[in-house]
PDB file of C-alpha atoms in Angstrom:
ATOM      1  CA  VAL A   1      -0.026  -0.278   0.134  1.00  0.00           C
ATOM      2  CA  GLU A   2       1.635   3.210  -1.170  1.00  0.00           C
ATOM      3  CA  VAL A   3       1.482   5.599   2.079  1.00  0.00           C
ATOM      4  CA  LEU A   4       1.628   9.729   0.920  1.00  0.00           C
ATOM      5  CA  ARG A   5       3.354  11.917   3.943  1.00  0.00           C
ATOM      6  CA  VAL A   6       2.386  15.496   3.358  1.00  0.00           C
ATOM      7  CA  SER A   7       1.948  18.301   5.507  1.00  0.00           C
ATOM      8  CA  ALA A   8       1.014  22.103   5.070  1.00  0.00           C
ATOM      9  CA  GLY A   9       1.064  25.663   6.221  1.00  0.00           C
ATOM     10  CA  PRO A  10      -2.316  26.532   8.679  1.00  0.00           C
ATOM     11  CA  TYR A  11      -4.062  28.759   5.278  1.00  0.00           C
ATOM     12  CA  PRO A  12      -2.777  26.494   2.617  1.00  0.00           C
ATOM     13  CA  ALA A  13      -4.206  23.450   4.786  1.00  0.00           C
ATOM     14  CA  GLU A  14      -7.554  24.935   4.965  1.00  0.00           C
ATOM     15  CA  ILE A  15      -7.712  26.764   1.266  1.00  0.00           C
ATOM     16  CA  ALA A  16      -6.696  24.044  -0.631  1.00  0.00           C
ATOM     17  CA  VAL A  17      -5.117  20.493   1.174  1.00  0.00           C
ATOM     18  CA  ALA A  18      -7.881  19.289   2.732  1.00  0.00           C
ATOM     19  CA  PRO A  19     -10.159  19.169   0.194  1.00  0.00           C
ATOM     20  CA  ALA A  20      -7.762  17.855  -2.163  1.00  0.00           C
ATOM     21  CA  LEU A  21      -6.590  14.851   0.373  1.00  0.00           C
ATOM     22  CA  GLY A  22     -10.717  14.658   0.662  1.00  0.00           C
ATOM     23  CA  ARG A  23     -11.090  14.215  -3.332  1.00  0.00           C
ATOM     24  CA  LEU A  24      -7.422  11.579  -3.733  1.00  0.00           C
ATOM     25  CA  THR A  25      -9.354   9.937  -0.709  1.00  0.00           C
ATOM     26  CA  SER A  26     -12.035   9.131  -2.888  1.00  0.00           C
ATOM     27  CA  ARG A  27     -10.426   8.599  -5.680  1.00  0.00           C
ATOM     28  CA  TYR A  28      -7.455   6.672  -4.689  1.00  0.00           C
ATOM     29  CA  PRO A  29      -9.199   4.379  -1.631  1.00  0.00           C
ATOM     30  CA  GLN A  30      -6.178   2.257  -1.060  1.00  0.00           C
ATOM     31  CA  LEU A  31      -3.904   5.192  -1.131  1.00  0.00           C
ATOM     32  CA  ARG A  32      -2.597   5.538   2.888  1.00  0.00           C
ATOM     33  CA  ILE A  33      -1.899   9.293   3.996  1.00  0.00           C
ATOM     34  CA  GLU A  34      -0.416  10.558   6.416  1.00  0.00           C
ATOM     35  CA  TYR A  35      -1.241  14.223   7.294  1.00  0.00           C
ATOM     36  CA  SER A  36       1.631  16.383  10.225  1.00  0.00           C
ATOM     37  CA  THR A  37       0.252  19.638  11.940  1.00  0.00           C
ATOM     38  CA  CYS A  38       3.041  21.717  12.350  1.00  0.00           C
ATOM     39  CA  ASN A  39       4.560  25.368  11.951  1.00  0.00           C
ATOM     40  CA  TRP A  40       6.197  25.977   8.106  1.00  0.00           C
ATOM     41  CA  ARG A  41       9.439  25.711   9.654  1.00  0.00           C
ATOM     42  CA  GLU A  42       9.325  22.699  11.315  1.00  0.00           C
ATOM     43  CA  ILE A  43       8.128  21.059   8.043  1.00  0.00           C
ATOM     44  CA  ILE A  44      11.423  22.224   5.735  1.00  0.00           C
ATOM     45  CA  GLY A  45      13.404  20.444   8.371  1.00  0.00           C
ATOM     46  CA  LYS A  46      10.942  17.358   8.202  1.00  0.00           C
ATOM     47  CA  LEU A  47      11.356  17.258   4.123  1.00  0.00           C
ATOM     48  CA  LEU A  48      14.876  17.754   4.445  1.00  0.00           C
ATOM     49  CA  GLN A  49      15.149  14.983   6.755  1.00  0.00           C
ATOM     50  CA  ALA A  50      12.611  12.102   4.348  1.00  0.00           C
ATOM     51  CA  GLN A  51      10.029  12.572   7.229  1.00  0.00           C
ATOM     52  CA  LEU A  52       7.998  14.219   4.734  1.00  0.00           C
ATOM     53  CA  ASP A  53       6.813  13.349   0.573  1.00  0.00           C
ATOM     54  CA  ILE A  54       5.796  16.754  -0.411  1.00  0.00           C
ATOM     55  CA  ALA A  55       4.246  19.827   1.809  1.00  0.00           C
ATOM     56  CA  VAL A  56       2.656  23.131   1.061  1.00  0.00           C
ATOM     57  CA  VAL A  57       3.948  26.430   2.433  1.00  0.00           C
ATOM     58  CA  GLU A  58       5.282  29.893   2.769  1.00  0.00           C
ATOM     59  CA  LEU A  59       7.707  30.056  -0.225  1.00  0.00           C
ATOM     60  CA  SER A  60       9.854  32.983   0.852  1.00  0.00           C
ATOM     61  CA  VAL A  61      11.218  30.457   3.744  1.00  0.00           C
ATOM     62  CA  VAL A  62      13.165  27.698   1.372  1.00  0.00           C
ATOM     63  CA  ASN A  63      14.374  30.458  -1.248  1.00  0.00           C
ATOM     64  CA  GLN A  64      17.433  29.892   0.122  1.00  0.00           C
ATOM     65  CA  GLU A  65      17.517  25.797   0.433  1.00  0.00           C
ATOM     66  CA  PRO A  66      19.374  24.046  -2.525  1.00  0.00           C
ATOM     67  CA  ARG A  67      17.956  20.727  -1.130  1.00  0.00           C
ATOM     68  CA  LEU A  68      14.385  21.495  -2.082  1.00  0.00           C
ATOM     69  CA  LEU A  69      12.357  22.045  -4.942  1.00  0.00           C
ATOM     70  CA  ALA A  70       9.463  24.413  -4.798  1.00  0.00           C
ATOM     71  CA  GLU A  71       6.600  25.220  -7.406  1.00  0.00           C
ATOM     72  CA  ALA A  72       3.826  28.588  -6.453  1.00  0.00           C
ATOM     73  CA  LEU A  73       0.148  27.768  -6.551  1.00  0.00           C
ATOM     74  CA  PRO A  74      -2.199  30.934  -7.036  1.00  0.00           C
ATOM     75  CA  ARG A  75      -1.961  33.936  -4.331  1.00  0.00           C
ATOM     76  CA  HIS A  76      -5.168  34.321  -2.156  1.00  0.00           C
ATOM     77  CA  ARG A  77      -5.460  38.091  -1.207  1.00  0.00           C
ATOM     78  CA  GLY A  78      -6.002  38.806   2.583  1.00  0.00           C
ATOM     79  CA  VAL A  79      -8.294  40.769   4.330  1.00  0.00           C
ATOM     80  CA  PHE A  80      -8.992  41.382   7.886  1.00  0.00           C
ATOM     81  CA  TYR A  81     -12.465  40.871   9.311  1.00  0.00           C
ATOM     82  CA  CYS A  82     -14.320  41.241  12.841  1.00  0.00           C
ATOM     83  CA  ARG A  83     -17.963  39.669  14.366  1.00  0.00           C
ATOM     84  CA  ALA A  84     -20.985  41.336  12.331  1.00  0.00           C
ATOM     85  CA  GLU A  85     -21.961  43.701  15.872  1.00  0.00           C
ATOM     86  CA  HIS A  86     -18.336  45.061  16.523  1.00  0.00           C
ATOM     87  CA  PRO A  87     -17.693  48.886  16.758  1.00  0.00           C
ATOM     88  CA  LEU A  88     -15.669  49.138  14.140  1.00  0.00           C
ATOM     89  CA  LEU A  89     -18.573  48.933  11.707  1.00  0.00           C
ATOM     90  CA  GLN A  90     -19.829  51.789  12.590  1.00  0.00           C
ATOM     91  CA  GLN A  91     -17.444  53.537  10.878  1.00  0.00           C
ATOM     92  CA  ALA A  92     -17.716  53.863   7.429  1.00  0.00           C
ATOM     93  CA  THR A  93     -14.454  53.581   6.842  1.00  0.00           C
ATOM     94  CA  PRO A  94     -12.365  52.893   9.813  1.00  0.00           C
ATOM     95  CA  ASP A  95      -8.399  53.118   9.588  1.00  0.00           C
ATOM     96  CA  ILE A  96      -5.326  50.654  10.287  1.00  0.00           C
ATOM     97  CA  GLU A  97      -5.018  52.487  13.468  1.00  0.00           C
ATOM     98  CA  GLN A  98      -9.200  51.738  14.446  1.00  0.00           C
ATOM     99  CA  ILE A  99      -8.980  48.740  13.113  1.00  0.00           C
ATOM    100  CA  PHE A 100      -5.383  47.742  15.582  1.00  0.00           C
ATOM    101  CA  SER A 101      -6.872  48.993  18.527  1.00  0.00           C
ATOM    102  CA  TYR A 102      -8.491  45.857  18.445  1.00  0.00           C
ATOM    103  CA  PRO A 103      -6.803  43.025  19.445  1.00  0.00           C
ATOM    104  CA  PHE A 104      -5.550  40.913  16.616  1.00  0.00           C
ATOM    105  CA  ALA A 105      -6.046  36.711  16.491  1.00  0.00           C
ATOM    106  CA  GLY A 106      -3.794  34.830  13.448  1.00  0.00           C
ATOM    107  CA  THR A 107      -1.172  32.661  12.886  1.00  0.00           C
ATOM    108  CA  ALA A 108       2.248  33.134  12.758  1.00  0.00           C
ATOM    109  CA  LEU A 109       3.497  34.859   9.865  1.00  0.00           C
ATOM    110  CA  PRO A 110       6.471  35.058   7.493  1.00  0.00           C
ATOM    111  CA  ALA A 111       8.857  37.290   7.943  1.00  0.00           C
ATOM    112  CA  ARG A 112       8.167  39.232   3.821  1.00  0.00           C
ATOM    113  CA  VAL A 113       5.200  40.853   5.987  1.00  0.00           C
ATOM    114  CA  GLY A 114       6.400  40.682   9.145  1.00  0.00           C
ATOM    115  CA  GLN A 115       8.241  43.573  10.013  1.00  0.00           C
ATOM    116  CA  MET A 116       5.051  45.736   8.465  1.00  0.00           C
ATOM    117  CA  PHE A 117       2.398  43.794  10.253  1.00  0.00           C
ATOM    118  CA  TYR A 118       4.578  44.885  13.611  1.00  0.00           C
ATOM    119  CA  ARG A 119       4.588  48.465  12.829  1.00  0.00           C
ATOM    120  CA  LEU A 120       1.299  48.430  11.915  1.00  0.00           C
ATOM    121  CA  ALA A 121      -0.614  46.786  14.931  1.00  0.00           C
ATOM    122  CA  ARG A 122       2.236  48.076  17.411  1.00  0.00           C
ATOM    123  CA  THR A 123       1.579  45.010  19.122  1.00  0.00           C
ATOM    124  CA  GLY A 124       2.923  41.655  19.430  1.00  0.00           C
ATOM    125  CA  ALA A 125       6.652  40.221  18.706  1.00  0.00           C
ATOM    126  CA  ILE A 126       8.787  39.882  15.905  1.00  0.00           C
ATOM    127  CA  ASP A 127      11.092  36.538  16.445  1.00  0.00           C
ATOM    128  CA  PRO A 128      14.380  37.566  16.161  1.00  0.00           C
ATOM    129  CA  ASP A 129      15.259  34.766  15.033  1.00  0.00           C
ATOM    130  CA  THR A 130      13.577  34.236  12.144  1.00  0.00           C
ATOM    131  CA  GLY A 131      11.867  38.122  11.398  1.00  0.00           C
ATOM    132  CA  ASP A 132       8.500  35.522  11.574  1.00  0.00           C
ATOM    133  CA  TYR A 133       5.738  38.454  13.387  1.00  0.00           C
ATOM    134  CA  LEU A 134       4.414  36.669  16.646  1.00  0.00           C
ATOM    135  CA  PRO A 135       0.461  38.102  16.804  1.00  0.00           C
ATOM    136  CA  PRO A 136      -0.822  39.078  20.431  1.00  0.00           C
ATOM    137  CA  ILE A 137      -3.115  36.375  20.041  1.00  0.00           C
ATOM    138  CA  ARG A 138      -1.177  33.377  18.464  1.00  0.00           C
ATOM    139  CA  VAL A 139      -3.173  30.541  17.198  1.00  0.00           C
ATOM    140  CA  ASP A 140      -1.929  27.475  15.057  1.00  0.00           C
ATOM    141  CA  THR A 141      -5.250  27.746  12.710  1.00  0.00           C
ATOM    142  CA  VAL A 142      -7.824  30.418  10.954  1.00  0.00           C
ATOM    143  CA  SER A 143     -10.927  27.911  11.766  1.00  0.00           C
ATOM    144  CA  LEU A 144      -9.554  28.869  15.702  1.00  0.00           C
ATOM    145  CA  ALA A 145      -8.821  32.225  15.113  1.00  0.00           C
ATOM    146  CA  LYS A 146     -12.494  32.910  13.241  1.00  0.00           C
ATOM    147  CA  ALA A 147     -13.979  31.294  16.473  1.00  0.00           C
ATOM    148  CA  ILE A 148     -12.500  33.648  18.497  1.00  0.00           C
ATOM    149  CA  VAL A 149     -12.781  36.635  16.272  1.00  0.00           C
ATOM    150  CA  LEU A 150     -16.601  35.562  16.434  1.00  0.00           C
ATOM    151  CA  ALA A 151     -16.484  35.772  20.452  1.00  0.00           C
ATOM    152  CA  SER A 152     -15.131  38.864  21.423  1.00  0.00           C
ATOM    153  CA  ASP A 153     -13.943  42.463  20.023  1.00  0.00           C
ATOM    154  CA  ALA A 154     -11.120  40.989  18.685  1.00  0.00           C
ATOM    155  CA  ILE A 155      -9.996  41.183  14.351  1.00  0.00           C
ATOM    156  CA  GLY A 156      -8.395  38.281  12.482  1.00  0.00           C
ATOM    157  CA  MET A 157      -6.693  38.335   8.474  1.00  0.00           C
ATOM    158  CA  ALA A 158      -6.981  35.564   7.066  1.00  0.00           C
ATOM    159  CA  PRO A 159      -7.421  34.992   3.109  1.00  0.00           C
ATOM    160  CA  HIS A 160     -10.261  35.935   1.686  1.00  0.00           C
ATOM    161  CA  ALA A 161     -11.884  32.363   0.371  1.00  0.00           C
ATOM    162  CA  LEU A 162     -10.991  31.309   4.032  1.00  0.00           C
ATOM    163  CA  ILE A 163     -14.051  33.282   5.468  1.00  0.00           C
ATOM    164  CA  VAL A 164     -16.190  33.478   2.379  1.00  0.00           C
ATOM    165  CA  PRO A 165     -18.675  31.601   4.399  1.00  0.00           C
ATOM    166  CA  GLU A 166     -18.951  33.248   7.156  1.00  0.00           C
ATOM    167  CA  LEU A 167     -19.311  36.540   5.173  1.00  0.00           C
ATOM    168  CA  THR A 168     -22.291  35.459   3.483  1.00  0.00           C
ATOM    169  CA  ALA A 169     -24.260  33.932   6.571  1.00  0.00           C
ATOM    170  CA  GLY A 170     -23.489  37.631   8.064  1.00  0.00           C
ATOM    171  CA  LYS A 171     -21.560  36.388  10.802  1.00  0.00           C
ATOM    172  CA  LEU A 172     -17.811  38.122   9.972  1.00  0.00           C
ATOM    173  CA  ALA A 173     -17.607  41.192   7.665  1.00  0.00           C
ATOM    174  CA  ALA A 174     -14.516  42.180   5.895  1.00  0.00           C
ATOM    175  CA  LEU A 175     -12.630  45.481   7.030  1.00  0.00           C
ATOM    176  CA  PRO A 176     -11.647  48.178   4.067  1.00  0.00           C
ATOM    177  CA  PHE A 177      -8.284  47.805   4.458  1.00  0.00           C
ATOM    178  CA  ASP A 178      -6.372  46.164   1.107  1.00  0.00           C
ATOM    179  CA  GLU A 179      -2.503  46.579   0.508  1.00  0.00           C
ATOM    180  CA  PRO A 180      -0.526  45.077  -2.614  1.00  0.00           C
ATOM    181  CA  TRP A 181       1.840  43.009   0.318  1.00  0.00           C
ATOM    182  CA  LEU A 182      -1.039  41.157   1.571  1.00  0.00           C
ATOM    183  CA  HIS A 183      -1.474  37.907  -0.257  1.00  0.00           C
ATOM    184  CA  THR A 184      -0.812  34.411   0.498  1.00  0.00           C
ATOM    185  CA  ASN A 185       2.533  33.356  -1.498  1.00  0.00           C
ATOM    186  CA  TYR A 186       2.727  29.231  -0.940  1.00  0.00           C
ATOM    187  CA  GLY A 187       3.270  26.569  -3.674  1.00  0.00           C
ATOM    188  CA  PHE A 188       4.797  22.924  -3.381  1.00  0.00           C
ATOM    189  CA  VAL A 189       7.677  22.221  -1.743  1.00  0.00           C
ATOM    190  CA  TYR A 190       9.304  18.530  -1.874  1.00  0.00           C
ATOM    191  CA  LEU A 191      13.302  17.152  -2.509  1.00  0.00           C
ATOM    192  CA  LYS A 192      15.303  17.881  -5.339  1.00  0.00           C
ATOM    193  CA  ASP A 193      16.973  14.604  -5.543  1.00  0.00           C
ATOM    194  CA  ARG A 194      14.095  12.020  -4.631  1.00  0.00           C
ATOM    195  CA  PRO A 195      12.180  11.521  -7.667  1.00  0.00           C
ATOM    196  CA  LEU A 196       8.221  12.152  -7.241  1.00  0.00           C
ATOM    197  CA  SER A 197       5.294   9.249  -6.610  1.00  0.00           C
ATOM    198  CA  PRO A 198       2.178   8.599  -8.596  1.00  0.00           C
ATOM    199  CA  ALA A 199       0.634   9.569  -4.975  1.00  0.00           C
ATOM    200  CA  GLN A 200       2.767  12.825  -4.873  1.00  0.00           C
ATOM    201  CA  HIS A 201       1.975  13.387  -8.670  1.00  0.00           C
ATOM    202  CA  ALA A 202      -2.081  13.138  -7.297  1.00  0.00           C
ATOM    203  CA  PHE A 203      -1.719  15.171  -4.888  1.00  0.00           C
ATOM    204  CA  MET A 204      -0.623  17.967  -6.655  1.00  0.00           C
ATOM    205  CA  ALA A 205      -2.755  17.308  -9.755  1.00  0.00           C
ATOM    206  CA  GLU A 206      -5.953  17.429  -7.103  1.00  0.00           C
ATOM    207  CA  ILE A 207      -4.151  20.860  -5.501  1.00  0.00           C
ATOM    208  CA  ARG A 208      -4.249  22.505  -8.479  1.00  0.00           C
ATOM    209  CA  THR A 209      -7.650  21.470  -9.635  1.00  0.00           C
ATOM    210  CA  VAL A 210      -8.703  23.019  -6.055  1.00  0.00           C
ATOM    211  CA  GLU A 211      -6.785  26.063  -6.870  1.00  0.00           C
ATOM    212  CA  GLN A 212      -8.685  26.394 -10.148  1.00  0.00           C
ATOM    213  CA  GLN A 213     -12.042  25.958  -9.136  1.00  0.00           C
ATOM    214  CA  LEU A 214     -11.584  28.822  -6.164  1.00  0.00           C
ATOM    215  CA  ALA A 215     -10.391  31.386  -8.587  1.00  0.00           C
ATOM    216  CA  GLU A 216     -13.254  30.502 -11.520  1.00  0.00           C
ATOM    217  CA  THR A 217     -15.299  30.701  -8.059  1.00  0.00           C
ATOM    218  CA  LYS A 218     -13.877  34.788  -7.655  1.00  0.00           C
ATOM    219  CA  ARG A 219     -14.527  35.565 -10.922  1.00  0.00           C
ATOM    220  CA  CYS A 220     -18.086  34.485 -10.940  1.00  0.00           C
ATOM    221  CA  VAL A 221     -18.388  36.989  -8.178  1.00  0.00           C
ATOM    222  CA  SER A 222     -16.498  39.310  -9.708  1.00  0.00           C
ATOM    223  CA  ILE A 223     -18.494  39.468 -12.675  1.00  0.00           C
ATOM    224  CA  ARG A 224     -21.765  39.673 -10.940  1.00  0.00           C
ATOM    225  CA  VAL A 225     -20.389  42.049  -8.668  1.00  0.00           C
ATOM    226  CA  ALA A 226     -19.791  44.055 -11.711  1.00  0.00           C
TER     227      ALA A 226
END
């Protein structure tokens, strides 16, 4: 029985990896899948030690690692959000200072956006070893951040695709802050000197299909809004 050992960062895990693994299981019921949850820096270490077959992670942390190959996947815009009854929504266009006057709940963010986040939020911390931004309310999953935001005046930030159900249901509201650097930057990562297995190829194909469907949904929504 072939085994696929995979891991992912918090955003791709919920955006594409979970649905892709579901599709993969349906197509190949004999395939054994081992998914491990850890932060993206631990994931890189496990890949290098051949404890994982493939990962979907933030690509900026693998740029200087010659033993790994990386393939970028589509980017997703980040959105700040709050609960539907939040005091911020009484203002037509709250600015970034007003947004960050409330506690921020989220996952650690990579160094490529870490300093920018720290300057904006003025709370949390920068990891001195990695440059990652550590939010004042630090969690490991977007789902947990959303649960905290729904139950408090905290704000969150996530790729738009991950808050669509709550936005549609009127439970969460998106806040008007959009910067070109506020986006995902994840992709496939695997060992350079190790041939890809049929299971890895199948997993990658399912991820690409999920991402394509998300892009098509986004285009349809844009057309309807326009």
